[in-house]
PDB file of C-alpha atoms in Angstrom:
ATOM      1  CA  MET J  19      92.591  87.211 113.421  1.00 36.00           C
ATOM      2  CA  LEU J  20      96.069  87.685 112.814  1.00 37.00           C
ATOM      3  CA  ILE J  21      98.129  84.659 111.909  1.00 41.00           C
ATOM      4  CA  LEU J  22     102.114  85.021 111.410  1.00 41.00           C
ATOM      5  CA  LYS J  23     104.366  82.165 110.048  1.00 50.00           C
ATOM      6  CA  ILE J  24     107.752  81.589 111.656  1.00 40.00           C
ATOM      7  CA  ARG J  25     110.612  81.710 109.370  1.00 45.00           C
ATOM      8  CA  LYS J  26     112.689  78.356 109.055  1.00 41.00           C
ATOM      9  CA  ASP J  27     115.967  80.155 108.767  1.00 45.00           C
ATOM     10  CA  ASN J  28     115.225  82.474 111.961  1.00 44.00           C
ATOM     11  CA  PRO J  29     112.451  80.974 114.195  1.00 35.00           C
ATOM     12  CA  TYR J  30     112.823  84.423 115.970  1.00 34.00           C
ATOM     13  CA  LYS J  31     111.374  86.468 112.969  1.00 56.00           C
ATOM     14  CA  MET J  32     107.657  85.756 111.980  1.00 74.00           C
ATOM     15  CA  ILE J  33     105.892  87.189 108.456  1.00 86.00           C
ATOM     16  CA  ALA J  34     102.260  87.685 107.757  1.00 93.00           C
ATOM     17  CA  THR J  35     100.359  85.016 105.836  1.00 93.00           C
ATOM     18  CA  SER J  36      97.988  87.074 103.869  1.00 95.00           C
ATOM     19  CA  ILE J  37      98.591  90.552 101.906  1.00 95.00           C
ATOM     20  CA  ASP J  38      95.971  91.932 104.308  1.00 94.00           C
ATOM     21  CA  GLN J  39      98.003  91.923 107.455  1.00 94.00           C
ATOM     22  CA  ILE J  40     100.851  94.092 105.809  1.00 94.00           C
ATOM     23  CA  PRO J  41     100.755  97.977 105.554  1.00 92.00           C
ATOM     24  CA  ALA J  42     100.668  99.429 101.815  1.00 93.00           C
ATOM     25  CA  ILE J  43     103.552 100.495 100.235  1.00 94.00           C
ATOM     26  CA  ALA J  44     103.704 104.072  98.905  1.00 93.00           C
ATOM     27  CA  CYS J  45     105.491 103.149  95.402  1.00 94.00           C
ATOM     28  CA  PHE J  46     102.634 100.595  94.292  1.00 96.00           C
ATOM     29  CA  GLU J  47      99.007 101.442  93.323  1.00 94.00           C
ATOM     30  CA  ASP J  48      96.065 100.206  95.116  1.00 93.00           C
ATOM     31  CA  ASN J  49      94.910  97.996  92.291  1.00 95.00           C
ATOM     32  CA  ALA J  50      95.504  94.154  91.253  1.00 94.00           C
ATOM     33  CA  ARG J  51      98.762  94.742  89.766  1.00 95.00           C
ATOM     34  CA  GLY J  52      99.751  97.164  92.505  1.00 96.00           C
ATOM     35  CA  ARG J  53      98.775  94.411  95.153  1.00 96.00           C
ATOM     36  CA  VAL J  54     100.960  91.978  93.234  1.00 97.00           C
ATOM     37  CA  LEU J  55     104.118  94.103  93.756  1.00 97.00           C
ATOM     38  CA  LEU J  56     102.925  94.937  97.228  1.00 97.00           C
ATOM     39  CA  GLY J  57     103.010  91.001  97.924  1.00 97.00           C
ATOM     40  CA  ALA J  58     105.938  90.445  96.218  1.00 97.00           C
ATOM     41  CA  ALA J  59     108.099  93.079  97.815  1.00 97.00           C
ATOM     42  CA  TYR J  60     107.164  91.839 101.067  1.00 96.00           C
ATOM     43  CA  LEU J  61     107.971  88.369 100.745  1.00 97.00           C
ATOM     44  CA  PHE J  62     111.066  88.828  98.637  1.00 97.00           C
ATOM     45  CA  HIS J  63     112.269  90.772 101.582  1.00 94.00           C
ATOM     46  CA  LYS J  64     111.134  88.675 104.345  1.00 93.00           C
ATOM     47  CA  GLN J  65     112.450  85.495 103.097  1.00 94.00           C
ATOM     48  CA  GLY J  66     114.463  85.994  99.690  1.00 96.00           C
ATOM     49  CA  TYR J  67     113.460  86.056  96.062  1.00 97.00           C
ATOM     50  CA  GLU J  68     114.930  82.659  95.364  1.00 96.00           C
ATOM     51  CA  LYS J  69     112.999  81.060  98.507  1.00 95.00           C
ATOM     52  CA  THR J  70     109.679  82.630  97.516  1.00 96.00           C
ATOM     53  CA  THR J  71     107.591  80.645  94.730  1.00 96.00           C
ATOM     54  CA  VAL J  72     104.849  81.783  92.290  1.00 96.00           C
ATOM     55  CA  ARG J  73     102.256  79.771  94.173  1.00 95.00           C
ATOM     56  CA  GLU J  74     103.628  80.995  98.111  1.00 96.00           C
ATOM     57  CA  LEU J  75     102.972  84.623  96.421  1.00 96.00           C
ATOM     58  CA  ALA J  76      99.670  83.810  94.871  1.00 96.00           C
ATOM     59  CA  ASN J  77      98.495  82.304  98.325  1.00 96.00           C
ATOM     60  CA  PHE J  78      99.533  85.261 100.078  1.00 96.00           C
ATOM     61  CA  ILE J  79      97.792  87.738  97.831  1.00 96.00           C
ATOM     62  CA  GLY J  80      94.674  85.437  97.671  1.00 95.00           C
ATOM     63  CA  ILE J  81      94.471  84.506  94.209  1.00 94.00           C
ATOM     64  CA  GLN J  82      95.199  81.523  91.898  1.00 92.00           C
ATOM     65  CA  SER J  83      98.762  80.930  90.557  1.00 88.00           C
ATOM     66  CA  GLY J  84      97.862  81.386  86.810  1.00 89.00           C
ATOM     67  CA  SER J  85      96.108  84.568  87.771  1.00 90.00           C
ATOM     68  CA  LEU J  86      99.558  86.316  88.537  1.00 91.00           C
ATOM     69  CA  PHE J  87     100.492  86.213  84.659  1.00 91.00           C
ATOM     70  CA  HIS J  88      97.813  88.062  83.536  1.00 90.00           C
ATOM     71  CA  HIS J  89      99.828  90.951  84.844  1.00 91.00           C
ATOM     72  CA  PHE J  90     103.133  89.582  84.560  1.00 95.00           C
ATOM     73  CA  LYS J  91     105.233  87.404  82.340  1.00 94.00           C
ATOM     74  CA  SER J  92     107.082  85.659  84.920  1.00 95.00           C
ATOM     75  CA  LYS J  93     108.440  85.824  88.320  1.00 96.00           C
ATOM     76  CA  ASP J  94     111.293  87.423  87.253  1.00 96.00           C
ATOM     77  CA  ASP J  95     109.147  90.103  85.761  1.00 97.00           C
ATOM     78  CA  ILE J  96     107.467  90.375  89.189  1.00 97.00           C
ATOM     79  CA  LEU J  97     110.986  91.391  90.638  1.00 97.00           C
ATOM     80  CA  ALA J  98     111.875  93.784  87.758  1.00 97.00           C
ATOM     81  CA  HIS J  99     108.605  95.731  88.061  1.00 97.00           C
ATOM     82  CA  VAL J 100     109.050  95.760  91.990  1.00 97.00           C
ATOM     83  CA  MET J 101     112.550  97.458  91.577  1.00 97.00           C
ATOM     84  CA  GLN J 102     111.234  99.980  88.880  1.00 97.00           C
ATOM     85  CA  GLN J 103     108.480 101.095  90.552  1.00 97.00           C
ATOM     86  CA  THR J 104     110.779 101.355  93.467  1.00 96.00           C
ATOM     87  CA  ILE J 105     113.300 103.384  91.444  1.00 96.00           C
ATOM     88  CA  ILE J 106     110.693 105.728  89.919  1.00 96.00           C
ATOM     89  CA  TYR J 107     109.025 106.732  93.364  1.00 96.00           C
ATOM     90  CA  HIS J 108     112.603 107.286  94.993  1.00 96.00           C
ATOM     91  CA  TYR J 109     114.113 109.315  92.033  1.00 96.00           C
ATOM     92  CA  ALA J 110     111.059 111.773  92.540  1.00 96.00           C
ATOM     93  CA  ARG J 111     111.808 111.657  96.409  1.00 96.00           C
ATOM     94  CA  MET J 112     115.365 112.439  96.166  1.00 97.00           C
ATOM     95  CA  GLN J 113     114.591 115.613  93.153  1.00 97.00           C
ATOM     96  CA  ASP J 114     112.248 116.847  95.953  1.00 97.00           C
ATOM     97  CA  ALA J 115     114.945 116.574  98.674  1.00 97.00           C
ATOM     98  CA  ILE J 116     117.437 118.518  96.371  1.00 97.00           C
ATOM     99  CA  ALA J 117     114.859 121.138  95.839  1.00 97.00           C
ATOM    100  CA  LEU J 118     114.696 122.176  99.071  1.00 97.00           C
ATOM    101  CA  SER J 119     118.014 123.967  99.498  1.00 97.00           C
ATOM    102  CA  ASP J 120     120.646 125.285  96.660  1.00 96.00           C
ATOM    103  CA  LEU J 121     123.390 124.479  99.208  1.00 97.00           C
ATOM    104  CA  PRO J 122     125.355 121.421  98.376  1.00 96.00           C
ATOM    105  CA  GLU J 123     126.042 120.525 101.953  1.00 96.00           C
ATOM    106  CA  GLN J 124     122.232 121.141 102.972  1.00 97.00           C
ATOM    107  CA  GLN J 125     121.345 119.058  99.556  1.00 97.00           C
ATOM    108  CA  LEU J 126     123.547 116.162 100.831  1.00 97.00           C
ATOM    109  CA  LYS J 127     121.508 116.308 104.152  1.00 97.00           C
ATOM    110  CA  ASN J 128     118.371 116.075 102.478  1.00 97.00           C
ATOM    111  CA  LEU J 129     119.259 112.970 100.581  1.00 98.00           C
ATOM    112  CA  ILE J 130     120.609 111.377 103.475  1.00 97.00           C
ATOM    113  CA  ARG J 131     117.555 111.965 105.177  1.00 97.00           C
ATOM    114  CA  ALA J 132     115.256 111.131 102.300  1.00 96.00           C
ATOM    115  CA  GLU J 133     116.922 107.928 101.390  1.00 96.00           C
ATOM    116  CA  LEU J 134     117.235 106.799 105.582  1.00 95.00           C
ATOM    117  CA  PHE J 135     113.059 107.300 105.108  1.00 93.00           C
ATOM    118  CA  SER J 136     112.851 105.161 102.244  1.00 93.00           C
ATOM    119  CA  ILE J 137     114.574 102.637 103.676  1.00 91.00           C
ATOM    120  CA  THR J 138     113.268 102.235 106.865  1.00 90.00           C
ATOM    121  CA  GLY J 139     110.008 104.049 106.427  1.00 87.00           C
ATOM    122  CA  ASP J 140     107.011 103.705 104.390  1.00 85.00           C
ATOM    123  CA  THR J 141     108.780 101.644 101.329  1.00 92.00           C
ATOM    124  CA  GLY J 142     111.329  99.819 103.385  1.00 89.00           C
ATOM    125  CA  SER J 143     110.727  96.611 102.215  1.00 92.00           C
ATOM    126  CA  ALA J 144     110.570  97.777  98.357  1.00 95.00           C
ATOM    127  CA  MET J 145     114.134  99.361  99.044  1.00 93.00           C
ATOM    128  CA  ALA J 146     115.447  96.271 100.592  1.00 92.00           C
ATOM    129  CA  VAL J 147     114.344  94.356  97.614  1.00 95.00           C
ATOM    130  CA  LEU J 148     116.048  97.058  95.151  1.00 93.00           C
ATOM    131  CA  VAL J 149     119.515  96.776  97.102  1.00 90.00           C
ATOM    132  CA  TYR J 150     119.671  93.350  98.205  1.00 92.00           C
ATOM    133  CA  GLU J 151     118.184  91.055  95.109  1.00 96.00           C
ATOM    134  CA  TRP J 152     119.316  92.968  92.543  1.00 95.00           C
ATOM    135  CA  PHE J 153     121.595  90.229  91.229  1.00 95.00           C
ATOM    136  CA  ALA J 154     118.591  87.754  91.677  1.00 96.00           C
ATOM    137  CA  LEU J 155     117.591  89.714  88.220  1.00 95.00           C
ATOM    138  CA  SER J 156     118.169  88.328  85.240  1.00 94.00           C
ATOM    139  CA  GLN J 157     120.844  89.980  83.113  1.00 95.00           C
ATOM    140  CA  GLU J 158     118.250  91.051  80.463  1.00 94.00           C
ATOM    141  CA  LYS J 159     116.077  92.842  83.248  1.00 95.00           C
ATOM    142  CA  GLN J 160     119.208  94.458  84.815  1.00 95.00           C
ATOM    143  CA  ASP J 161     120.078  95.952  81.757  1.00 94.00           C
ATOM    144  CA  GLU J 162     116.875  97.358  81.357  1.00 93.00           C
ATOM    145  CA  LEU J 163     116.733  99.156  84.257  1.00 96.00           C
ATOM    146  CA  LEU J 164     120.349 100.426  84.688  1.00 95.00           C
ATOM    147  CA  LYS J 165     119.438 103.633  83.349  1.00 94.00           C
ATOM    148  CA  LEU J 166     116.778 104.305  85.921  1.00 94.00           C
ATOM    149  CA  ARG J 167     119.017 103.199  88.533  1.00 94.00           C
ATOM    150  CA  ASN J 168     122.035 105.388  87.177  1.00 95.00           C
ATOM    151  CA  ASP J 169     119.580 108.516  86.990  1.00 96.00           C
ATOM    152  CA  TYR J 170     118.912 107.812  90.422  1.00 96.00           C
ATOM    153  CA  GLU J 171     122.695 107.462  91.776  1.00 96.00           C
ATOM    154  CA  ASN J 172     123.597 111.041  89.751  1.00 97.00           C
ATOM    155  CA  ILE J 173     121.477 112.671  91.794  1.00 97.00           C
ATOM    156  CA  TRP J 174     123.918 111.812  94.644  1.00 97.00           C
ATOM    157  CA  LEU J 175     126.852 112.036  92.448  1.00 97.00           C
ATOM    158  CA  ASP J 176     126.332 115.680  91.241  1.00 97.00           C
ATOM    159  CA  VAL J 177     126.059 116.770  94.756  1.00 97.00           C
ATOM    160  CA  ILE J 178     129.065 114.851  96.302  1.00 96.00           C
ATOM    161  CA  GLU J 179     131.230 116.126  93.411  1.00 96.00           C
ATOM    162  CA  LYS J 180     129.995 119.904  94.336  1.00 96.00           C
ATOM    163  CA  LEU J 181     131.329 118.906  97.876  1.00 96.00           C
ATOM    164  CA  ARG J 182     134.577 117.600  96.592  1.00 95.00           C
ATOM    165  CA  LEU J 183     135.238 120.345  94.606  1.00 95.00           C
ATOM    166  CA  VAL J 184     135.210 122.763  97.441  1.00 94.00           C
ATOM    167  CA  GLY J 185     136.905 120.369  99.845  1.00 93.00           C
ATOM    168  CA  GLN J 186     134.348 119.306 101.935  1.00 93.00           C
ATOM    169  CA  VAL J 187     134.414 115.705 100.596  1.00 91.00           C
ATOM    170  CA  LYS J 188     137.893 114.245  99.909  1.00 87.00           C
ATOM    171  CA  HIS J 189     137.033 111.054  98.477  1.00 88.00           C
ATOM    172  CA  ASP J 190     136.141 110.072  94.860  1.00 94.00           C
ATOM    173  CA  ALA J 191     132.432 110.674  94.654  1.00 95.00           C
ATOM    174  CA  PHE J 192     131.526 106.849  93.617  1.00 95.00           C
ATOM    175  CA  ILE J 193     133.325 105.498  96.033  1.00 94.00           C
ATOM    176  CA  TRP J 194     132.122 107.864  98.723  1.00 94.00           C
ATOM    177  CA  ARG J 195     128.446 107.063  97.418  1.00 95.00           C
ATOM    178  CA  ARG J 196     128.786 103.601  97.491  1.00 94.00           C
ATOM    179  CA  LEU J 197     130.199 103.730 101.349  1.00 93.00           C
ATOM    180  CA  VAL J 198     127.586 106.326 102.332  1.00 93.00           C
ATOM    181  CA  GLY J 199     124.693 104.189 100.551  1.00 93.00           C
ATOM    182  CA  GLY J 200     126.072 101.028 101.801  1.00 92.00           C
ATOM    183  CA  ALA J 201     125.672 102.282 105.287  1.00 92.00           C
ATOM    184  CA  ILE J 202     122.159 103.489 104.916  1.00 94.00           C
ATOM    185  CA  ALA J 203     121.246 100.608 103.337  1.00 90.00           C
ATOM    186  CA  TRP J 204     122.289  98.781 106.173  1.00 90.00           C
ATOM    187  CA  THR J 205     120.146 100.460 108.581  1.00 92.00           C
ATOM    188  CA  VAL J 206     117.123  98.577 107.533  1.00 86.00           C
ATOM    189  CA  THR J 207     118.613  95.429 109.362  1.00 87.00           C
ATOM    190  CA  TRP J 208     118.771  97.393 112.990  1.00 92.00           C
ATOM    191  CA  TYR J 209     117.208 100.928 113.017  1.00 92.00           C
ATOM    192  CA  ARG J 210     113.624 101.044 114.337  1.00 89.00           C
ATOM    193  CA  PRO J 211     111.638 104.201 113.681  1.00 85.00           C
ATOM    194  CA  ASN J 212     109.891 104.012 117.328  1.00 88.00           C
ATOM    195  CA  GLY J 213     113.051 103.486 119.059  1.00 91.00           C
ATOM    196  CA  LYS J 214     115.582 105.784 121.183  1.00 92.00           C
ATOM    197  CA  MET J 215     117.120 107.264 117.952  1.00 94.00           C
ATOM    198  CA  THR J 216     114.826 109.607 115.906  1.00 94.00           C
ATOM    199  CA  MET J 217     115.089 109.999 112.233  1.00 94.00           C
ATOM    200  CA  GLU J 218     116.613 113.629 112.474  1.00 96.00           C
ATOM    201  CA  GLU J 219     119.294 112.118 115.163  1.00 96.00           C
ATOM    202  CA  LEU J 220     120.421 109.407 112.452  1.00 96.00           C
ATOM    203  CA  THR J 221     120.426 111.857 109.795  1.00 96.00           C
ATOM    204  CA  GLU J 222     122.493 114.049 111.573  1.00 96.00           C
ATOM    205  CA  ILE J 223     124.908 111.362 112.652  1.00 95.00           C
ATOM    206  CA  VAL J 224     125.169 109.840 108.952  1.00 94.00           C
ATOM    207  CA  TRP J 225     125.913 113.445 107.632  1.00 94.00           C
ATOM    208  CA  GLU J 226     128.485 114.465 109.960  1.00 93.00           C
ATOM    209  CA  MET J 227     130.502 111.322 109.128  1.00 89.00           C
ATOM    210  CA  ALA J 228     130.350 112.085 105.311  1.00 89.00           C
ATOM    211  CA  LEU J 229     131.576 115.523 105.787  1.00 88.00           C
ATOM    212  CA  LYS J 230     134.451 114.655 107.968  1.00 76.00           C
TER     213      LYS J 230
END
């Protein structure tokens, strides 16, 4: 039987009470370690990193609290590995996206589509944690992940800079990426894949806005 829990901060939103009630997230392996990351990504997204206790996470997964630390050193370490696996998975996804075309404008469109799908599709919770919980991570862990995150961002920046050099993008590549990346990230709060707008229609809108 499906049992959901009412969020205290928002009684109109409900969250699952067991990992068995949620779908798999593609960037995490189907093993004991991956289940911890899956459960953590879901709870950190739905109720926030700070509000999720180690005991609550263990209960959600169906293990003893101490068992979490057979796989990870701390709660901070769990958050870091959620982010690490998310970045690695999506770095490969972005590389695949730009490989579909040699034209920078089409590469941009492919990147937009791929990131929108990552944010609102099969890895949405993990991507939301990466975007919204970055500063919950300790400085040490941020420093460890920074190169991975920069490699991911450089895929975008390289394409944007090519477009800027031919006049199709008028703004600094770094600022442009922050603005468009923020808009894409925010879709997790309102876009519904089964709603009135298709992913392709949303991609077209963001792409047209970006090149104006």
